[in-house]
Short mmCIF file of C-alpha atoms in Angstrom, two decimals:
data_model
loop_
_atom_site.label_atom_id
_atom_site.label_comp_id
_atom_site.label_asym_id
_atom_site.label_seq_id
_atom_site.Cartn_x
_atom_site.Cartn_y
_atom_site.Cartn_z
CA MET A 1 -18.15 18.93 11.68
CA LEU A 2 -15.20 19.91 9.51
CA ARG A 3 -12.62 17.22 8.90
CA TYR A 4 -9.57 17.72 6.73
CA VAL A 5 -8.54 15.66 3.71
CA THR A 6 -5.45 14.22 5.30
CA GLU A 7 -3.78 10.85 5.00
CA GLN A 8 -3.94 10.60 8.77
CA ASN A 9 -6.48 11.61 11.38
CA PRO A 10 -5.25 15.08 12.45
CA HIS A 11 -6.17 14.41 16.07
CA LYS A 12 -3.99 11.30 16.37
CA PRO A 13 -0.19 11.01 16.62
CA ALA A 14 1.70 9.47 13.74
CA ARG A 15 1.61 5.68 13.80
CA LYS A 16 4.81 3.66 13.92
CA PHE A 17 5.01 0.20 12.45
CA VAL A 18 6.05 -2.30 15.11
CA PRO A 19 4.76 -0.37 18.17
CA VAL A 20 1.29 -0.25 16.61
CA CYS A 21 1.33 -3.99 15.92
CA ALA A 22 2.40 -4.61 19.50
CA ALA A 23 -0.45 -2.44 20.73
CA VAL A 24 -2.93 -4.45 18.68
CA LEU A 25 -1.54 -7.70 20.07
CA ALA A 26 -1.91 -6.37 23.60
CA ALA A 27 -5.46 -5.17 22.98
CA VAL A 28 -6.43 -8.53 21.52
CA ALA A 29 -4.92 -10.37 24.47
CA ILE A 30 -6.81 -8.26 27.01
CA GLY A 31 -10.08 -8.43 25.12
CA GLY A 32 -9.68 -12.13 24.46
CA CYS A 33 -9.21 -12.89 28.15
CA SER A 34 -12.32 -10.87 28.99
CA ASN A 35 -14.25 -12.66 26.29
CA ALA A 36 -13.24 -16.09 27.55
CA ALA A 37 -14.16 -15.19 31.11
CA ASP A 38 -17.66 -14.12 30.08
CA GLU A 39 -18.05 -17.22 27.91
CA GLN A 40 -20.14 -15.27 25.43
CA PRO A 41 -19.77 -15.60 21.66
CA THR A 42 -18.94 -12.36 19.93
CA GLY A 43 -20.34 -13.11 16.52
CA ALA A 44 -23.64 -13.53 14.77
CA ALA A 45 -24.54 -14.43 11.22
CA PRO A 46 -22.32 -12.78 8.61
CA ALA A 47 -23.49 -9.39 7.39
CA ALA A 48 -25.40 -9.45 4.14
CA GLU A 49 -23.65 -8.32 0.99
CA SER A 50 -26.54 -6.05 0.01
CA LYS A 51 -27.15 -2.52 1.26
CA PRO A 52 -28.14 -2.66 4.94
CA THR A 53 -31.76 -2.17 5.98
CA SER A 54 -33.48 -1.74 9.30
CA ASN A 55 -33.80 -5.54 9.48
CA ASN A 56 -30.03 -5.85 9.08
CA ALA A 57 -29.49 -3.46 11.95
CA ARG A 58 -31.91 -5.22 14.29
CA ALA A 59 -30.47 -8.64 13.43
CA GLY A 60 -26.93 -7.38 14.02
CA ALA A 61 -27.67 -6.31 17.59
CA SER A 62 -28.13 -9.62 19.39
CA GLY A 63 -31.49 -9.40 21.12
CA ALA A 64 -31.51 -5.62 21.01
CA ASP A 65 -34.78 -5.51 19.06
CA ALA A 66 -36.58 -6.68 22.20
CA GLY A 67 -34.82 -4.17 24.43
CA PRO A 68 -34.51 -0.43 24.98
CA ASP A 69 -32.81 0.22 21.63
CA LEU A 70 -35.73 -0.87 19.43
CA ALA A 71 -36.81 2.67 18.58
CA MET A 72 -33.22 3.71 17.90
CA LEU A 73 -32.66 0.71 15.62
CA GLN A 74 -35.78 1.62 13.69
CA GLN A 75 -34.44 5.15 13.22
CA TRP A 76 -31.08 3.75 12.20
CA GLY A 77 -32.69 1.43 9.68
CA ALA A 78 -34.60 4.32 8.13
CA GLN A 79 -31.37 6.35 7.99
CA LEU A 80 -29.57 3.46 6.29
CA ASN A 81 -32.25 3.17 3.64
CA ALA A 82 -32.30 6.91 2.96
CA ALA A 83 -28.57 7.71 3.20
CA ARG A 84 -26.84 8.83 0.04
CA GLN A 85 -23.47 9.47 1.66
CA ALA A 86 -21.49 7.85 4.46
CA SER A 87 -21.29 11.18 6.27
CA GLU A 88 -25.04 11.06 6.95
CA LEU A 89 -24.64 7.77 8.81
CA ILE A 90 -21.57 9.00 10.66
CA ASP A 91 -23.45 12.10 11.84
CA PHE A 92 -26.23 9.83 13.15
CA MET A 93 -23.71 7.66 15.00
CA ASP A 94 -21.94 10.70 16.44
CA THR A 95 -25.27 11.84 17.88
CA HIS A 96 -26.60 8.54 19.22
CA ILE A 97 -23.85 5.96 19.77
CA ALA A 98 -23.15 7.01 23.36
CA SER A 99 -26.77 6.33 24.34
CA VAL A 100 -27.18 2.77 22.99
CA GLU A 101 -26.17 -0.69 24.17
CA GLN A 102 -22.81 -2.08 23.05
CA GLU A 103 -24.49 -4.69 20.85
CA THR A 104 -26.44 -1.96 19.09
CA ALA A 105 -23.31 0.16 18.60
CA ASP A 106 -21.58 -2.89 17.08
CA ALA A 107 -24.51 -3.51 14.75
CA MET A 108 -24.60 0.11 13.61
CA LEU A 109 -20.90 0.17 12.80
CA ARG A 110 -21.05 -3.15 10.96
CA ASP A 111 -23.95 -1.81 8.90
CA LEU A 112 -21.86 1.25 8.10
CA PHE A 113 -18.96 -0.93 6.96
CA THR A 114 -21.38 -2.79 4.67
CA PHE A 115 -22.59 0.55 3.31
CA TYR A 116 -19.00 1.39 2.36
CA ARG A 117 -18.85 -1.51 -0.10
CA THR A 118 -21.16 0.38 -2.43
CA ASP A 119 -20.34 3.92 -1.39
CA LEU A 120 -16.58 3.54 -1.85
CA GLN A 121 -17.02 2.32 -5.41
CA GLN A 122 -19.25 5.27 -6.24
CA LEU A 123 -16.75 7.66 -4.68
CA LYS A 124 -13.90 6.11 -6.67
CA GLU A 125 -15.88 6.70 -9.86
CA ALA A 126 -16.36 10.34 -8.88
CA TYR A 127 -12.60 10.74 -8.47
CA GLN A 128 -11.96 9.27 -11.90
CA ARG A 129 -13.56 12.26 -13.58
CA PRO A 130 -10.95 14.15 -15.65
CA LEU A 131 -11.66 17.48 -13.93
CA VAL A 132 -11.05 16.01 -10.48
CA GLN A 133 -7.81 14.30 -11.46
CA ARG A 134 -6.55 17.39 -13.27
CA VAL A 135 -7.11 19.58 -10.21
CA LEU A 136 -5.72 17.14 -7.63
CA VAL A 137 -2.88 15.37 -9.43
CA ASP A 138 -0.25 17.99 -8.55
CA LEU A 139 -1.41 18.66 -4.98
CA PRO A 140 0.73 17.02 -2.29
CA LEU A 141 -0.99 14.56 0.01
CA PRO A 142 -2.31 15.08 2.59
CA ILE A 143 -4.29 18.03 1.21
CA SER A 144 -4.37 20.84 3.73
CA GLU A 145 -7.43 22.91 4.59
CA GLN A 146 -5.83 25.92 2.92
CA ALA A 147 -5.08 23.99 -0.27
CA MET A 148 -8.66 22.74 -0.38
CA ASN A 149 -10.05 26.24 0.09
CA ASP A 150 -7.79 27.53 -2.69
CA ILE A 151 -9.29 25.13 -5.26
CA ALA A 152 -11.35 27.23 -7.66
CA GLU A 153 -13.62 24.44 -8.83
CA GLU A 154 -16.53 24.18 -6.39
CA GLU A 155 -17.34 20.66 -7.61
CA VAL A 156 -13.92 19.43 -6.52
CA ARG A 157 -14.04 21.23 -3.16
CA THR A 158 -17.42 19.68 -2.44
CA LEU A 159 -16.12 16.23 -3.36
CA LEU A 160 -13.14 16.63 -1.03
CA GLN A 161 -15.36 17.67 1.86
CA THR A 162 -17.70 14.73 1.21
CA THR A 163 -14.65 12.47 1.25
CA VAL A 164 -13.31 13.48 4.62
CA ASP A 165 -16.74 13.83 6.26
CA GLY A 166 -17.39 10.22 5.23
CA PHE A 167 -14.24 8.99 7.04
CA TYR A 168 -12.34 8.52 3.81
CA LYS A 169 -8.80 9.61 3.00
CA LEU A 170 -6.90 10.04 -0.26
CA LYS A 171 -4.06 7.97 -1.62
CA ALA A 172 -1.89 8.23 -4.71
CA ALA A 173 -2.79 5.30 -6.97
CA ASP A 174 -2.84 5.90 -10.72
CA GLY A 175 -3.78 9.46 -9.87
CA VAL A 176 -5.68 10.23 -6.69
CA ALA A 177 -8.19 7.79 -5.19
CA PRO A 178 -10.19 7.51 -1.95
CA MET A 179 -9.88 4.78 0.66
CA VAL A 180 -11.61 4.16 3.98
CA ASP A 181 -9.75 5.75 6.89
CA TYR A 182 -10.21 3.09 9.55
CA SER A 183 -8.27 4.99 12.19
CA ALA A 184 -11.08 7.56 12.19
CA PHE A 185 -13.41 4.94 13.67
CA GLU A 186 -11.26 4.57 16.77
CA ILE A 187 -13.24 7.46 18.29
CA TYR A 188 -16.04 4.92 18.77
CA ASP A 189 -13.89 2.44 20.72
CA PRO A 190 -15.46 3.25 24.14
CA TYR A 191 -18.84 2.07 22.84
CA LEU A 192 -17.76 -1.07 20.97
CA SER A 193 -17.06 -4.69 21.88
CA PRO A 194 -13.39 -5.75 22.23
CA ASP A 195 -13.46 -7.81 19.02
CA LEU A 196 -14.71 -4.88 16.94
CA GLN A 197 -12.17 -2.54 18.53
CA ALA A 198 -9.40 -4.99 17.64
CA TYR A 199 -10.73 -5.38 14.10
CA ILE A 200 -10.69 -1.62 13.58
CA ALA A 201 -7.11 -1.46 14.90
CA LEU A 202 -6.03 -4.16 12.43
CA LYS A 203 -7.68 -2.36 9.53
CA ALA A 204 -6.27 0.98 10.64
CA MET A 205 -2.72 -0.38 10.47
CA GLU A 206 -3.25 -1.06 6.78
CA SER A 207 -5.15 2.13 5.94
CA ASP A 208 -2.59 4.28 7.80
CA ASN A 209 0.45 2.47 6.40
CA PRO A 210 -0.37 0.22 3.43
CA ALA A 211 1.94 -2.78 3.24
CA ALA A 212 2.28 -2.50 -0.53
CA SER A 213 1.75 0.01 -3.30
CA ASP A 214 1.65 -0.77 -7.01
CA GLY A 215 3.01 -4.25 -6.33
CA THR A 216 5.95 -3.02 -4.22
CA LEU A 217 6.29 -3.75 -0.52
CA ILE A 218 6.72 -0.49 1.38
CA VAL A 219 6.97 -1.78 4.94
CA PRO A 220 9.88 -3.74 6.45
CA TRP A 221 9.85 -7.53 6.44
CA ASP A 222 9.51 -7.54 10.23
CA GLU A 223 6.34 -5.46 9.93
CA LEU A 224 4.72 -8.10 7.74
CA ALA A 225 5.47 -10.72 10.38
CA MET A 226 4.07 -8.53 13.14
CA ARG A 227 0.88 -7.85 11.21
CA ALA A 228 0.40 -11.55 10.51
CA LEU A 229 0.92 -12.24 14.22
CA ALA A 230 -1.58 -9.54 15.16
CA ALA A 231 -4.16 -11.09 12.83
CA GLU A 232 -3.42 -14.53 14.29
CA ALA A 233 -3.93 -13.22 17.82
CA TYR A 234 -7.30 -11.82 16.76
CA LEU A 235 -8.41 -15.12 15.23
CA LYS A 236 -7.50 -17.04 18.36
CA ALA A 237 -9.14 -14.54 20.69
CA TYR A 238 -12.36 -14.09 18.71
CA PRO A 239 -13.22 -17.30 16.84
CA GLY A 240 -16.89 -16.30 16.76
CA SER A 241 -16.38 -12.83 15.36
CA GLU A 242 -18.31 -11.78 12.27
CA GLU A 243 -14.99 -10.45 10.95
CA TYR A 244 -13.19 -13.80 11.40
CA ASP A 245 -13.02 -14.75 7.73
CA GLU A 246 -11.90 -11.29 6.66
CA VAL A 247 -9.13 -11.24 9.25
CA LYS A 248 -8.08 -14.76 8.22
CA SER A 249 -7.73 -13.51 4.64
CA LEU A 250 -5.69 -10.58 5.93
CA MET A 251 -3.40 -12.93 7.85
CA SER A 252 -2.99 -15.07 4.73
CA LEU A 253 -2.07 -11.99 2.68
CA TYR A 254 0.57 -10.80 5.14
CA LEU A 255 2.03 -14.29 5.50
CA SER A 256 2.18 -14.74 1.73
CA ARG A 257 3.97 -11.43 1.31
CA TYR A 258 6.38 -12.35 4.10
CA ILE A 259 7.28 -15.63 2.41
CA ASN A 260 6.86 -14.82 -1.29
CA GLY A 261 7.34 -11.06 -1.48
CA SER A 262 5.21 -9.24 -4.05
CA SER A 263 5.15 -8.73 -7.79
CA ASN A 264 7.78 -5.97 -7.57
CA THR A 265 9.60 -7.03 -4.39
CA ASP A 266 11.52 -10.30 -4.55
CA PRO A 267 12.43 -12.27 -1.41
CA PHE A 268 15.70 -13.33 -3.06
CA GLU A 269 18.85 -11.62 -4.31
CA ALA A 270 18.93 -10.73 -7.99
CA GLY A 271 21.12 -13.07 -10.00
CA THR A 272 21.80 -15.64 -7.28
CA TYR A 273 18.17 -16.31 -6.27
CA ARG A 274 19.33 -16.86 -2.69
CA ILE A 275 17.03 -15.71 0.10
CA LYS A 276 17.87 -12.14 1.09
CA ASN A 277 20.00 -11.98 4.22
CA ALA A 278 17.72 -9.40 5.83
CA LEU A 279 14.70 -11.63 5.25
CA LYS A 280 16.51 -14.71 6.52
CA SER A 281 17.39 -12.81 9.70
CA SER A 282 13.79 -11.67 10.03
CA TYR A 283 12.57 -15.27 9.75
CA MET A 284 14.94 -16.37 12.49
CA GLU A 285 13.90 -13.52 14.77
CA THR A 286 10.21 -14.29 14.20
CA VAL A 287 10.68 -17.95 15.10
CA ALA A 288 12.74 -17.06 18.18
CA ALA A 289 10.19 -14.49 19.37
CA SER A 290 7.01 -16.47 18.60
CA PRO A 291 7.94 -20.17 18.41
CA ASP A 292 4.49 -21.43 19.42
CA SER A 293 2.51 -19.23 17.06
CA ILE A 294 1.08 -20.38 13.74
CA VAL A 295 3.21 -17.78 11.97
CA GLY A 296 6.31 -18.97 13.83
CA THR A 297 5.53 -22.61 13.04
CA ILE A 298 5.12 -21.95 9.32
CA VAL A 299 8.23 -19.78 9.12
CA ALA A 300 10.26 -22.40 11.03
CA GLY A 301 9.17 -24.99 8.48
CA TYR A 302 10.21 -22.72 5.64
CA LEU A 303 13.63 -22.16 7.20
CA GLU A 304 14.16 -25.93 7.22
CA VAL A 305 13.23 -26.14 3.54
CA LEU A 306 15.51 -23.24 2.65
CA GLU A 307 18.42 -24.68 4.63
CA ALA A 308 18.04 -27.96 2.74
CA SER A 309 18.16 -26.07 -0.57
CA GLY A 310 21.31 -24.20 0.39
CA TRP A 311 19.17 -21.09 0.99
CA GLN A 312 18.16 -21.01 -2.64
CA VAL A 313 14.61 -19.88 -3.46
CA TYR A 314 15.18 -20.84 -7.11
CA GLU A 315 17.93 -22.74 -8.93
CA PRO A 316 19.91 -20.38 -11.19
CA GLN A 317 20.16 -21.38 -14.84
CA SER A 318 22.03 -19.94 -17.78
CA GLU A 319 21.38 -16.45 -19.13
CA GLY A 320 19.87 -15.16 -15.91
CA THR A 321 16.98 -17.61 -15.80
CA ALA A 322 15.98 -19.87 -12.93
CA GLN A 323 13.86 -22.92 -12.28
CA ASN A 324 11.74 -24.03 -9.37
CA ILE A 325 13.20 -26.08 -6.56
CA PRO A 326 10.40 -28.63 -5.97
CA GLU A 327 10.48 -28.58 -2.17
CA VAL A 328 10.61 -24.78 -1.99
CA HIS A 329 7.90 -24.39 -4.61
CA GLU A 330 5.62 -26.86 -2.86
CA PHE A 331 6.03 -25.07 0.46
CA THR A 332 5.50 -21.54 -0.82
CA GLN A 333 2.46 -22.51 -2.86
CA GLY A 334 0.87 -24.40 0.02
CA LEU A 335 0.71 -21.61 2.59
CA ASP A 336 -3.08 -21.33 2.64
CA ALA A 337 -3.46 -25.08 3.18
CA GLN A 338 -0.98 -24.96 6.06
CA LEU A 339 -2.73 -21.96 7.56
CA GLU A 340 -6.13 -23.61 7.31
CA LYS A 341 -4.82 -26.79 8.93
CA LEU A 342 -3.14 -24.97 11.80
CA LEU A 343 -6.07 -22.70 12.47
CA GLY A 344 -8.47 -25.60 12.36
CA SER A 345 -11.85 -25.65 10.74
CA LYS A 346 -14.32 -23.05 11.93
CA SER A 347 -18.05 -23.09 11.54
CA LYS A 348 -20.23 -20.09 12.13
#
């Protein structure tokens, strides 16, 4: 099938920040209730770091190797071993996913995500070639079908088609680079377990609208809070998910950016080092809206620390310098420990 090199799936409406987060939270809540009612764990052993094999696929589908999907899993394993491009695996899934058990569909998609770890790196290297960058650097993103067809260099056209057929998209990052387009995988939602659907939705929020670019936050403060809350809802709903640790890291990242900003986006006003008023208001709204959440608990604690410091993140010194305020520094540097404590230990 022909797919275009766009920054957004052409068959989906544009995503909006907070509504999308709210949708993820709702999906997690519904799926989590269903999961609890069935009293069935959603996870298995973590996927291997190496390239998937037929054994990976059979192990990923809990008990499926003894059921009706054995032959299909064997075909899938052979396809995994032979595949040179992600598009080959996607074509296989497009053909067969509707005919397999949910556990098998989950296993196939998880194997594909593992495949991306190697394939994405190889694709990035292909985009670093001088010819590719020279041709693409001045083209606006997303690249239209017409613009792609107008490219004279067949090598570049072929690379672009490989990119979009493999469920990748392009982003501007020191030139042009590929990234996985997680929203493209939402077409498989009817065949997947609730935890994997919710995981894809979380990842799609970031691939559709990255929170940061080149060290600068490019989403509102409230969006960071909502994404952290969405990740928290996932962790509480699916403690046995194979994606638990990855989502926990994602929650930690969003929470850290919400509290500490980023390398090029400060949480404080220049010169005074006082917390930005917009961020302070966002903190208060988050606590008011989600007082019993882990995110709300941590943010409430930070508000207390900031109030005690006179809302100073740092203490201004002479000549535009500043020094740490011990209580503020201790709090902001201890976010992961707080998160781990509040989430509780988890064993797979």
